[in-house]
Coordinates of C-alpha atoms and ligand atoms in Angstrom, one line a residue:
M50 CA -236.8 -31.8 81.2
L51 CA -233.3 -30.5 80.8
K52 CA -233.2 -26.7 80.8
K53 CA -229.9 -25.8 79.2
I54 CA -227.9 -28.0 76.8
L55 CA -224.3 -27.5 75.8
I56 CA -223.6 -28.8 72.3
A57 CA -220.0 -30.2 72.3
N58 CA -219.7 -30.1 68.6
R59 CA -219.7 -27.9 65.5
G60 CA -221.0 -27.7 61.9
E61 CA -224.3 -29.2 60.8
I62 CA -224.9 -31.5 63.7
A63 CA -224.5 -28.6 66.2
V64 CA -227.0 -26.6 64.2
R65 CA -229.3 -29.7 64.1
V66 CA -229.3 -30.1 67.9
I67 CA -229.7 -26.4 68.6
R68 CA -232.8 -26.3 66.4
A69 CA -234.3 -29.3 68.3
C70 CA -233.6 -27.5 71.7
Q71 CA -235.1 -24.3 70.5
E72 CA -238.3 -26.0 69.5
M73 CA -238.4 -27.6 73.0
G74 CA -237.8 -24.4 74.8
I75 CA -234.4 -25.5 76.0
A76 CA -231.6 -22.9 76.2
T77 CA -228.5 -23.7 74.1
V78 CA -224.8 -23.2 74.7
A79 CA -222.4 -23.4 71.7
V80 CA -218.7 -23.8 71.9
Y81 CA -216.3 -22.6 69.3
S82 CA -212.6 -22.7 68.2
D83 CA -210.8 -19.6 67.0
L84 CA -211.7 -20.5 63.4
D85 CA -215.4 -21.0 64.3
R86 CA -215.9 -17.7 66.1
D87 CA -218.5 -16.6 63.6
A88 CA -219.8 -20.0 62.5
L89 CA -223.4 -20.8 62.0
H90 CA -223.9 -22.8 65.1
V91 CA -222.5 -19.9 67.1
R92 CA -224.8 -17.5 65.5
L93 CA -227.9 -19.6 66.3
A94 CA -227.1 -20.6 69.9
D95 CA -228.4 -18.5 72.9
E96 CA -224.9 -18.4 74.4
A97 CA -221.5 -19.2 73.0
Y98 CA -218.1 -19.8 74.7
A99 CA -214.6 -19.8 73.2
L100 CA -212.6 -23.0 73.4
G101 CA -209.4 -21.4 72.1
G102 CA -207.2 -23.2 69.7
T103 CA -207.6 -24.1 66.1
A104 CA -207.1 -27.9 65.5
A105 CA -209.8 -30.2 66.9
S106 CA -207.2 -31.5 69.4
E107 CA -206.8 -28.1 70.9
S108 CA -210.5 -27.1 70.9
Y109 CA -213.4 -29.5 70.4
L110 CA -211.4 -32.3 71.9
N111 CA -210.1 -30.3 74.9
T112 CA -211.9 -32.0 77.8
E113 CA -210.8 -29.6 80.5
V114 CA -211.9 -26.5 78.7
I115 CA -215.3 -28.0 77.8
L116 CA -215.8 -29.1 81.4
D117 CA -215.0 -25.6 82.6
I118 CA -217.5 -24.1 80.1
I119 CA -220.2 -26.5 81.3
E120 CA -219.5 -25.2 84.8
R121 CA -219.5 -21.6 83.8
S122 CA -222.6 -21.8 81.6
G123 CA -224.7 -23.8 84.1
A124 CA -225.7 -26.3 81.4
D125 CA -227.5 -29.3 82.9
G126 CA -227.1 -31.4 79.7
V127 CA -224.4 -32.0 77.1
H128 CA -225.1 -33.3 73.6
P129 CA -221.9 -34.7 71.9
G130 CA -223.3 -34.9 68.4
Y131 CA -221.2 -37.5 66.4
G132 CA -217.5 -37.9 66.1
F133 CA -215.3 -35.9 68.6
F134 CA -216.4 -37.1 72.1
S135 CA -219.6 -38.9 71.1
E136 CA -218.2 -42.4 71.9
N137 CA -215.7 -41.4 74.5
T138 CA -216.4 -43.0 77.9
D139 CA -214.0 -40.9 79.8
F140 CA -215.8 -37.7 78.6
A141 CA -219.2 -39.2 79.4
R142 CA -218.1 -40.2 82.8
A143 CA -216.4 -36.8 83.5
I144 CA -219.7 -35.1 82.7
T145 CA -222.0 -37.4 84.7
E146 CA -219.6 -37.2 87.7
R147 CA -220.4 -33.5 87.8
G148 CA -224.1 -34.2 87.9
V149 CA -224.6 -33.1 84.3
T150 CA -226.5 -35.3 81.9
F151 CA -224.7 -36.9 79.0
I152 CA -227.2 -37.1 76.1
G153 CA -226.1 -40.6 75.0
P154 CA -225.8 -44.2 76.1
P155 CA -224.2 -45.3 79.4
P156 CA -220.4 -45.5 79.3
G157 CA -220.6 -49.3 79.8
A158 CA -222.6 -49.7 76.6
I159 CA -220.1 -47.6 74.7
E160 CA -217.3 -49.7 76.0
V161 CA -218.8 -53.1 75.1
M162 CA -219.7 -51.9 71.6
G163 CA -216.6 -49.9 71.0
D164 CA -214.4 -53.0 70.5
K165 CA -215.1 -55.1 67.4
V166 CA -214.3 -58.4 69.2
S167 CA -216.4 -57.7 72.4
S168 CA -219.3 -56.4 70.3
R169 CA -219.3 -59.6 68.2
I170 CA -219.3 -61.7 71.3
A171 CA -222.0 -59.6 72.9
A172 CA -224.2 -59.9 69.8
Q173 CA -223.5 -63.6 69.5
A174 CA -224.5 -64.0 73.1
A175 CA -227.8 -62.2 72.3
G176 CA -228.4 -64.7 69.5
V177 CA -227.4 -62.3 66.7
S178 CA -224.6 -63.8 64.5
G179 CA -221.9 -62.1 62.6
V180 CA -220.7 -63.5 59.3
P181 CA -219.6 -67.1 59.9
G182 CA -216.1 -67.1 61.1
T183 CA -213.7 -67.6 64.1
T184 CA -213.9 -65.8 67.3
E185 CA -210.5 -67.0 68.3
F186 CA -207.5 -65.0 67.1
L187 CA -205.5 -66.7 64.2
N188 CA -202.1 -68.2 65.1
D189 CA -200.8 -69.0 61.7
A190 CA -201.8 -69.3 58.0
S191 CA -202.7 -73.0 58.4
E192 CA -205.8 -72.0 60.3
V193 CA -206.7 -69.6 57.5
I194 CA -206.5 -72.5 55.0
A195 CA -208.4 -74.9 57.2
F196 CA -211.2 -72.3 57.5
G197 CA -211.3 -71.7 53.8
E198 CA -211.4 -75.5 53.1
E199 CA -214.3 -75.9 55.5
F200 CA -216.4 -72.8 54.7
G201 CA -215.4 -72.2 51.1
W202 CA -213.4 -69.4 49.4
P203 CA -213.1 -66.5 49.4
I204 CA -212.6 -65.6 53.0
A205 CA -211.8 -62.3 54.8
I206 CA -209.0 -61.9 57.3
K207 CA -209.8 -59.0 59.7
A208 CA -208.0 -57.0 62.3
A209 CA -209.6 -57.6 65.6
Y210 CA -208.9 -54.1 66.8
G211 CA -209.3 -52.4 63.4
G212 CA -212.0 -50.6 61.7
G213 CA -213.1 -49.1 58.4
G214 CA -211.8 -52.0 56.4
R215 CA -208.2 -51.3 57.2
G216 CA -206.3 -54.5 57.7
M217 CA -208.9 -56.5 56.0
R218 CA -207.5 -59.0 53.4
V219 CA -209.6 -61.1 51.0
V220 CA -208.2 -64.6 50.4
R221 CA -209.4 -66.5 47.4
S222 CA -207.4 -69.7 47.7
A223 CA -205.0 -71.6 50.0
A224 CA -202.1 -70.3 47.9
E225 CA -202.8 -66.7 49.0
A226 CA -203.3 -67.5 52.7
A227 CA -199.7 -67.0 54.0
E228 CA -199.0 -63.7 52.3
A229 CA -202.5 -62.4 53.2
F230 CA -202.2 -63.4 56.8
D231 CA -198.8 -61.7 57.1
S232 CA -199.8 -58.5 55.5
A233 CA -203.1 -58.3 57.5
R234 CA -201.1 -58.6 60.7
S235 CA -198.5 -56.1 59.7
E236 CA -201.1 -53.5 58.6
A237 CA -203.1 -54.1 61.8
L238 CA -200.0 -53.6 63.9
K239 CA -199.0 -50.5 62.0
G240 CA -202.5 -49.0 62.0
F241 CA -203.9 -50.0 65.4
G242 CA -200.9 -51.2 67.5
R243 CA -202.4 -54.6 67.8
D244 CA -201.9 -57.5 65.2
E245 CA -204.6 -59.9 66.4
C246 CA -206.7 -61.1 63.4
Y247 CA -209.7 -63.3 62.9
V248 CA -211.3 -64.8 59.8
E249 CA -214.8 -64.9 58.3
R250 CA -216.4 -66.0 55.1
Y251 CA -216.1 -63.2 52.6
L252 CA -219.4 -61.7 51.2
T253 CA -218.6 -60.8 47.7
W254 CA -221.5 -58.3 47.0
P255 CA -223.0 -57.2 50.3
R256 CA -225.3 -54.4 51.0
H257 CA -224.6 -52.3 54.1
I258 CA -227.9 -52.0 56.0
E259 CA -228.1 -50.4 59.5
M260 CA -231.1 -50.4 61.9
Q261 CA -231.9 -47.3 64.0
I262 CA -232.9 -48.2 67.6
I263 CA -233.8 -46.0 70.6
A264 CA -234.2 -47.0 74.2
D265 CA -235.5 -45.1 77.3
T266 CA -235.0 -45.6 81.0
H267 CA -238.4 -47.1 81.4
G268 CA -237.6 -50.4 79.8
N269 CA -238.7 -49.4 76.3
C270 CA -236.4 -50.3 73.4
V271 CA -237.7 -50.0 69.9
W272 CA -236.4 -50.3 66.3
V273 CA -237.5 -47.4 64.1
A274 CA -236.3 -48.2 60.5
E275 CA -233.4 -49.4 58.5
R276 CA -231.0 -47.3 56.3
D277 CA -229.2 -48.6 53.3
C278 CA -225.7 -47.1 53.2
S279 CA -224.2 -49.1 50.4
A280 CA -223.2 -46.1 48.2
Q281 CA -219.8 -45.6 49.8
R282 CA -216.3 -44.8 48.7
R283 CA -213.3 -46.0 50.7
H284 CA -215.6 -46.6 53.7
Q285 CA -216.9 -43.0 53.5
K286 CA -220.7 -42.9 53.0
L287 CA -221.9 -40.8 50.1
I288 CA -225.6 -41.5 49.9
E289 CA -228.0 -43.2 52.3
E290 CA -231.6 -44.1 52.0
S291 CA -234.6 -45.5 53.9
P292 CA -236.2 -47.9 53.5
A293 CA -233.6 -50.2 51.9
P294 CA -234.6 -50.9 48.3
S295 CA -235.8 -54.4 47.5
F296 CA -235.8 -55.3 51.2
P297 CA -238.5 -57.7 52.2
A298 CA -240.8 -56.8 55.2
E299 CA -240.0 -60.0 57.0
I300 CA -236.3 -59.3 56.8
R301 CA -237.0 -55.8 58.1
Q302 CA -238.9 -57.2 61.1
A303 CA -236.2 -59.8 61.8
M304 CA -233.4 -57.3 61.5
G305 CA -235.3 -54.8 63.8
E306 CA -235.8 -57.5 66.4
A307 CA -232.2 -58.5 66.2
A308 CA -231.0 -54.9 66.6
V309 CA -233.2 -54.6 69.7
K310 CA -231.7 -57.8 71.1
V311 CA -228.2 -56.4 70.6
A312 CA -229.2 -53.1 72.3
K313 CA -230.7 -54.8 75.3
A314 CA -227.7 -57.1 75.6
C315 CA -225.5 -54.2 76.5
G316 CA -228.0 -52.2 78.6
Y317 CA -228.3 -49.6 75.9
V318 CA -230.2 -46.3 76.5
N319 CA -230.8 -43.5 74.0
A320 CA -230.3 -43.5 70.2
G321 CA -228.0 -46.0 68.6
T322 CA -227.5 -47.9 65.3
V323 CA -226.8 -51.6 64.7
E324 CA -225.0 -52.3 61.4
F325 CA -225.4 -55.4 59.3
L326 CA -224.1 -56.9 56.1
Y327 CA -227.0 -58.2 53.9
Q328 CA -226.5 -60.7 51.1
D329 CA -228.6 -63.5 49.5
G330 CA -231.5 -62.9 51.9
E331 CA -229.3 -63.3 55.0
F332 CA -228.0 -60.5 57.4
Y333 CA -225.0 -60.6 59.6
F334 CA -224.1 -58.4 62.6
L335 CA -221.2 -56.1 61.7
E336 CA -220.9 -53.5 64.6
M337 CA -223.0 -51.1 66.7
N338 CA -222.6 -47.3 66.7
T339 CA -223.3 -45.8 70.1
R340 CA -224.1 -42.3 68.9
L341 CA -226.6 -40.4 66.7
Q342 CA -225.4 -40.9 63.1
V343 CA -224.8 -38.4 60.3
E344 CA -227.6 -40.1 58.3
H345 CA -230.3 -40.0 61.0
P346 CA -232.5 -37.6 59.0
V347 CA -233.6 -40.2 56.5
T348 CA -235.1 -42.2 59.3
E349 CA -236.8 -39.1 60.6
M350 CA -238.3 -38.3 57.2
V351 CA -239.9 -41.7 56.8
S352 CA -241.1 -42.1 60.4
G353 CA -241.9 -38.6 61.3
I354 CA -239.9 -39.0 64.5
D355 CA -237.6 -36.2 65.7
L356 CA -234.7 -38.4 66.9
V357 CA -232.9 -35.5 68.6
A358 CA -236.0 -34.5 70.5
E359 CA -236.4 -38.1 71.6
Q360 CA -232.8 -38.3 72.7
I361 CA -233.3 -35.2 74.9
R362 CA -236.6 -36.6 76.3
V363 CA -234.9 -39.9 77.2
A364 CA -231.9 -38.1 78.8
S365 CA -234.4 -36.1 80.8
G366 CA -235.8 -39.3 82.2
L367 CA -239.0 -39.2 80.2
P368 CA -240.3 -42.3 78.3
L369 CA -240.2 -42.4 74.5
S370 CA -243.1 -40.5 73.0
F371 CA -244.0 -43.5 70.8
T372 CA -244.2 -47.3 71.0
Q373 CA -243.0 -50.0 68.6
D374 CA -246.6 -50.5 67.4
S375 CA -247.3 -46.8 66.9
I376 CA -244.4 -46.4 64.4
T377 CA -245.6 -46.0 60.8
L378 CA -243.2 -45.7 58.0
S379 CA -244.2 -43.8 54.9
G380 CA -242.5 -43.1 51.6
H381 CA -238.8 -43.0 50.8
A382 CA -236.0 -40.7 51.9
I383 CA -232.5 -40.2 50.4
E384 CA -229.7 -38.3 52.0
V385 CA -226.7 -36.9 50.0
R386 CA -223.7 -35.7 52.0
I387 CA -222.3 -32.5 50.5
N388 CA -218.6 -32.5 51.2
A389 CA -216.0 -29.9 50.3
E390 CA -214.2 -32.3 48.0
N391 CA -213.4 -32.1 44.4
P392 CA -214.6 -35.3 42.7
A393 CA -213.0 -34.6 39.4
E394 CA -211.5 -37.7 37.8
G395 CA -212.8 -39.6 40.9
K396 CA -210.0 -38.2 43.1
F397 CA -212.2 -36.4 45.7
L398 CA -209.4 -34.1 46.8
P399 CA -210.2 -31.9 49.8
S400 CA -211.4 -28.4 48.7
P401 CA -211.5 -26.2 51.7
G402 CA -212.0 -22.5 51.3
D403 CA -214.4 -19.5 51.4
I404 CA -218.0 -20.2 50.4
S405 CA -218.8 -17.2 48.3
T406 CA -222.4 -18.4 47.6
L407 CA -224.5 -21.0 49.2
V408 CA -228.2 -21.1 48.3
P409 CA -229.7 -24.5 49.2
P410 CA -232.6 -26.0 47.3
A411 CA -236.1 -25.9 48.8
G412 CA -239.6 -27.2 47.9
F413 CA -241.8 -30.1 48.8
G414 CA -239.9 -32.9 50.6
T415 CA -236.6 -31.1 50.5
R416 CA -234.5 -30.6 53.7
W417 CA -231.1 -29.1 54.1
D418 CA -229.2 -29.7 57.3
G419 CA -226.2 -27.4 56.8
G420 CA -223.4 -26.1 58.9
Y421 CA -222.5 -23.2 56.7
E422 CA -224.0 -20.2 54.9
S423 CA -222.8 -17.8 52.2
G424 CA -219.6 -16.1 53.4
D425 CA -218.6 -18.9 55.8
T426 CA -215.3 -20.7 55.4
V427 CA -214.8 -24.5 55.3
S428 CA -211.5 -25.1 57.1
Q429 CA -208.9 -27.7 56.5
Y430 CA -208.8 -28.4 60.2
Y431 CA -212.2 -30.1 60.5
D432 CA -214.3 -32.7 58.7
N433 CA -215.3 -31.2 55.3
L434 CA -219.0 -32.0 55.5
V435 CA -220.8 -28.8 54.5
G436 CA -224.2 -30.3 55.1
K437 CA -226.7 -33.0 54.1
L438 CA -229.5 -32.7 51.5
I439 CA -232.4 -35.0 52.4
C440 CA -235.3 -35.5 50.0
W441 CA -238.5 -37.4 50.6
G442 CA -240.9 -38.9 48.0
E443 CA -243.9 -41.2 48.2
D444 CA -241.7 -43.9 46.5
R445 CA -238.1 -44.4 45.6
P446 CA -238.2 -43.2 42.0
T447 CA -239.9 -40.0 43.2
A448 CA -237.3 -39.6 45.9
I449 CA -234.5 -40.0 43.4
A450 CA -236.0 -37.6 40.9
R451 CA -236.6 -35.0 43.7
T452 CA -233.0 -35.4 45.0
L453 CA -231.6 -34.9 41.5
R454 CA -233.8 -31.8 41.0
A455 CA -232.6 -30.4 44.3
L456 CA -228.9 -31.1 43.6
R457 CA -229.2 -29.4 40.3
E458 CA -230.9 -26.4 42.0
F459 CA -228.2 -26.2 44.7
R460 CA -226.0 -23.1 44.3
I461 CA -222.7 -23.3 46.0
E462 CA -219.6 -21.4 44.9
G463 CA -216.1 -20.7 46.2
I464 CA -215.4 -24.4 46.9
A465 CA -215.7 -27.6 45.0
T466 CA -218.2 -30.1 46.3
T467 CA -219.2 -33.7 45.8
I468 CA -222.4 -32.7 44.1
P469 CA -221.3 -33.8 40.6
A470 CA -220.4 -37.2 41.8
D471 CA -223.7 -37.5 43.8
I472 CA -225.6 -36.7 40.6
A473 CA -223.6 -39.3 38.7
I474 CA -224.5 -42.0 41.3
L475 CA -228.2 -41.0 41.4
E476 CA -228.5 -41.0 37.6
H477 CA -226.9 -44.4 37.2
P478 CA -229.2 -47.3 36.3
D479 CA -227.4 -49.6 38.8
F480 CA -228.5 -47.2 41.6
A481 CA -232.0 -46.9 40.2
G482 CA -232.1 -50.7 39.9
A483 CA -230.7 -51.0 43.5
T484 CA -228.1 -53.5 42.3
H485 CA -225.2 -51.7 43.8
S486 CA -223.2 -53.0 46.8
T487 CA -220.6 -51.5 49.0
K488 CA -218.1 -52.1 46.3
W489 CA -220.0 -50.5 43.4
V490 CA -218.8 -46.9 43.7
E491 CA -215.1 -48.0 43.7
D492 CA -215.3 -51.1 41.4
T493 CA -218.0 -50.1 38.8
L494 CA -219.0 -46.4 38.8
D495 CA -216.9 -44.5 36.3
L496 CA -216.3 -41.0 37.5
T497 CA -213.6 -40.0 35.0
G498 CA -215.9 -37.7 33.2
V499 CA -217.0 -35.9 36.4
T500 CA -215.6 -32.4 36.9
A501 CA -215.9 -30.0 39.7
G502 CA -219.2 -28.0 39.9
P503 CA -219.4 -24.2 39.1
A504 CA -216.1 -22.4 38.7
V505 CA -214.5 -22.3 42.1
S506 CA -214.2 -18.5 42.4
D507 CA -211.4 -17.9 44.9
A508 CA -210.6 -14.3 44.0
D509 CA -209.9 -13.2 47.5
A510 CA -207.4 -15.9 48.4
E511 CA -203.7 -15.6 47.4
P512 CA -203.2 -16.7 43.8
K513 CA -202.3 -20.3 43.6
V514 CA -199.9 -22.1 41.4
Q515 CA -200.1 -25.7 40.2
R516 CA -197.6 -28.2 41.3
D517 CA -197.4 -31.7 39.9
V518 CA -196.9 -34.1 42.8
D519 CA -196.5 -37.8 43.2
V520 CA -198.1 -39.1 46.4
E521 CA -198.3 -42.6 47.8
V522 CA -201.8 -43.5 49.2
N523 CA -202.0 -46.9 50.9
G524 CA -199.0 -48.1 49.0
K525 CA -200.3 -47.0 45.7
R526 CA -198.6 -44.1 43.8
F527 CA -200.8 -41.4 42.4
S528 CA -199.8 -38.3 40.3
V529 CA -201.9 -35.4 41.5
K530 CA -202.0 -31.7 40.8
V531 CA -202.0 -29.5 43.9
F532 CA -202.6 -25.8 44.0
V533 CA -200.3 -24.1 46.6
P534 CA -200.4 -20.4 47.4
Q535 CA -197.8 -18.5 45.3
S536 CA -195.8 -17.7 48.4
Q537 CA -195.1 -21.4 48.9
A538 CA -194.5 -22.2 45.3
G539 CA -190.8 -22.4 45.8
A540 CA -191.1 -25.1 48.4
V541 CA -189.9 -28.5 47.2
V542 CA -192.6 -31.0 47.5
A543 CA -192.0 -34.5 48.6
G544 CA -191.8 -37.0 45.9
A545 CA -191.6 -34.4 43.2
G546 CA -188.8 -32.0 42.4
P547 CA -189.5 -28.6 40.9
A548 CA -192.3 -29.1 38.3
A549 CA -190.2 -27.7 35.5
A550 CA -187.3 -30.0 36.3
K551 CA -189.3 -33.2 36.5
P552 CA -189.8 -35.3 33.4
R553 CA -193.2 -36.9 33.9
R554 CA -193.9 -40.4 32.5
S555 CA -197.2 -40.4 30.6
G556 CA -200.1 -41.6 32.7
G557 CA -198.8 -40.2 35.9
G558 CA -196.8 -42.3 38.3
G559 CA -193.7 -40.1 38.1
T560 CA -190.6 -40.9 40.0
A561 CA -189.4 -39.1 43.1
G562 CA -188.1 -35.6 42.6
A563 CA -184.7 -34.6 41.5
A564 CA -182.0 -35.7 44.0
G565 CA -180.6 -32.3 43.9
G566 CA -183.6 -30.8 45.8
S567 CA -183.0 -28.5 48.7
G568 CA -183.4 -31.4 51.1
A569 CA -186.5 -29.7 52.6
V570 CA -189.1 -32.4 52.6
T571 CA -192.6 -30.9 52.4
V572 CA -196.2 -32.3 52.3
P573 CA -198.2 -31.9 49.1
M574 CA -201.5 -31.3 50.8
Q575 CA -203.0 -30.2 54.1
G576 CA -203.5 -32.9 56.8
T577 CA -202.3 -34.2 60.1
I578 CA -199.0 -35.8 60.9
V579 CA -199.7 -39.3 62.1
K580 CA -196.2 -40.5 62.8
I581 CA -192.5 -39.6 62.4
L582 CA -190.4 -42.4 61.1
V583 CA -186.9 -40.9 61.3
E584 CA -184.6 -39.4 63.9
I585 CA -182.1 -36.5 63.8
G586 CA -178.8 -37.8 62.5
Q587 CA -180.3 -40.9 60.8
S588 CA -179.1 -41.6 57.2
V589 CA -181.9 -42.0 54.7
E590 CA -182.1 -43.2 51.1
A591 CA -183.9 -41.3 48.4
G592 CA -187.5 -42.4 48.5
A593 CA -187.5 -43.4 52.1
T594 CA -190.6 -42.5 54.0
V595 CA -189.9 -39.9 56.7
C596 CA -193.4 -39.4 58.1
V597 CA -197.0 -40.4 57.6
L598 CA -199.6 -37.7 56.8
E599 CA -203.3 -38.3 57.3
A600 CA -205.1 -36.5 54.5
M601 CA -208.0 -37.2 52.1
K602 CA -209.2 -39.5 54.9
M603 CA -206.2 -41.8 54.3
E604 CA -202.6 -42.2 55.4
N605 CA -200.0 -40.9 52.9
N606 CA -196.3 -41.8 53.1
I607 CA -194.2 -38.7 52.7
A608 CA -190.9 -39.6 51.2
A609 CA -187.4 -38.0 51.1
E610 CA -186.5 -37.0 47.6
K611 CA -182.8 -37.4 48.1
A612 CA -180.4 -39.5 50.2
G613 CA -178.7 -37.8 53.1
T614 CA -178.7 -37.3 56.9
V615 CA -181.8 -36.0 58.8
K616 CA -180.8 -32.6 60.0
E617 CA -184.0 -31.2 61.4
I618 CA -187.5 -32.6 62.2
K619 CA -190.0 -29.7 62.2
V620 CA -193.2 -31.5 63.1
A621 CA -194.5 -34.0 65.6
A622 CA -197.3 -36.6 65.5
G623 CA -200.7 -34.8 65.8
D624 CA -199.5 -31.6 64.2
S625 CA -201.7 -30.1 61.5
V626 CA -199.8 -29.0 58.4
G627 CA -200.7 -27.2 55.2
A628 CA -199.8 -27.9 51.6
G629 CA -196.2 -27.1 51.1
D630 CA -195.2 -27.1 54.7
V631 CA -191.6 -28.4 55.4
V632 CA -191.7 -31.4 57.7
V633 CA -188.1 -32.7 57.6
V634 CA -184.8 -31.3 56.5
I635 CA -182.1 -33.6 55.0
E636 CA -178.5 -32.6 54.5
Ligands
LIG968 C1 -216.9 -57.6 55.3 C2 -217.3 -57.5 53.9 C3 -217.6 -58.7 53.2 N1 -217.5 -59.9 53.9 N2 -216.9 -58.8 55.9 C4 -215.5 -53.1 55.7 C5 -215.4 -52.2 56.9 C6 -215.7 -53.0 58.1 N3 -216.7 -52.3 58.9 C7 -216.4 -54.2 57.6 N4 -216.2 -54.2 56.1 C8 -216.6 -55.3 55.4 N5 -216.6 -56.5 56.0 C9 -217.1 -59.9 55.2 N6 -217.1 -61.1 55.9 C10 -217.3 -56.2 53.3 C11 -216.9 -55.1 54.0 C12 -216.9 -53.8 53.3 C13 -217.9 -52.9 53.7 C14 -218.8 -53.1 54.8 C15 -219.7 -52.1 55.1 C16 -219.7 -50.9 54.4 C17 -218.8 -50.6 53.4 C18 -217.9 -51.6 53.0 C19 -216.9 -51.4 52.0 C20 -216.0 -52.4 51.7 C21 -216.0 -53.6 52.3

């Protein structure tokens, strides 16, 4: 059994792994960035080492520093959590080359499943089909039309090297094929650097169901239970549950066996998840996640299996502590992700800040996997997941009622959270009736009446002033209110001149700011610069995009508000920026 485990992560998953280690008598080593010096995971670990740096790229993704801390701490195992290095083969190899155990799958399995095309081919070879479609890359729109005529409309054009739905285009008739094919390819090229696309039948109202599997080094590979993750928004999961509602036992058995086939096909070891789309009694392979997932607790609550403890056992060379036949599933579990986002008017704007009060709910069947306590700060530099509330009941209605009670009991102040939106989802008859699909939150649920939770008391921070800003998100223009620290209030914000000077059309969607702006182009919200689209000396028109900002989990085009010549570029791709920061200066 491993003796000392370094957790190469932060937040709630780091806390989760530390707890499992402590219950197993394994020493724990935490790592922390400058901002996380006093974080909960640091407070709970036996030892803690500074990574230095603030942004993830400087700290939790700094391979060299982590490898050095592994050496200095004498850790004999590393748990990557999820995100960060959890699916990075170079990181896994660098660790195992040093004789230290990577608590996860073999690098080869990560590689096969990390690429959508190879994972589809591997699954197909194992007898597990994806949605009917082509495995060859498309050459021109005529092939799209031929496929649609043969398999029926609508169809989906997908980026072979894409993910998260980006680059996906739905084509409803031959007339739409050419334009859809071109835009899918150009978005794929822009987003992923590769424009290869393929085509599938489009499932109009699918459920997103994933199967938890775990395999040891003694030839045992089992499926544990499925999770329904259909309550999503822009490919971000909000609520997950197990078992999947209205899911026949024979489908569960067939999906479980299919997931095991896929795992065995790539020589999988440790915990993993095989994702499927489910519609009209049929399921189709979507992709495999070669890591422990955020939503693993719902599986633990219905099976009684501690998946992290099993991961550590498997990594230590021990067999699974259970067999396929010994697994018994009981009751119903629901997980709600509590994010530091303001769901008001359905906008889900990031809401980092100091948590003045955090008192999680408790009681029968109520679990809180949190990464923060009262007095901690949610930073704009990391994922804004505060924690997960997981509730168990002997049946789904009870689990829903318990989750609603717990959400209403939850006390969290100082930041806005997604709790009001979670309550709206759980109260909705479509959710209770399990008639929702992956499109329901965005296409059907009406969140306009939803407001942020208890008053966000932000007394300590610098007073903020409201700025009206027009931003472009995925090609669509939004008018948003941003609250920037008073000291930055004078900054001119891209796409919106000084609030006072800007006549706003009713219903938002204002035009770019006054041409007479200072020429300092700034960003309206915190985020990370993805790419710079101009050069020093280049002439730009008013409204031209000068850079792309990743924020709110999407790419936002930051536009010049006046024509001129680029005089100064103050940022580079990968830089983190805060609301109001100047990124480009135009003369
Ligand atoms: C689909 C689909 C319907 N039909 N493929 C979106 C992200 C990517 N992982 C696959 N996705 C989808 N592929 C066909 N042929 C619907 C989706 C989809 C989706 C899938 C899973 C979870 C959430 C989703 C949200 C929107 C669309």
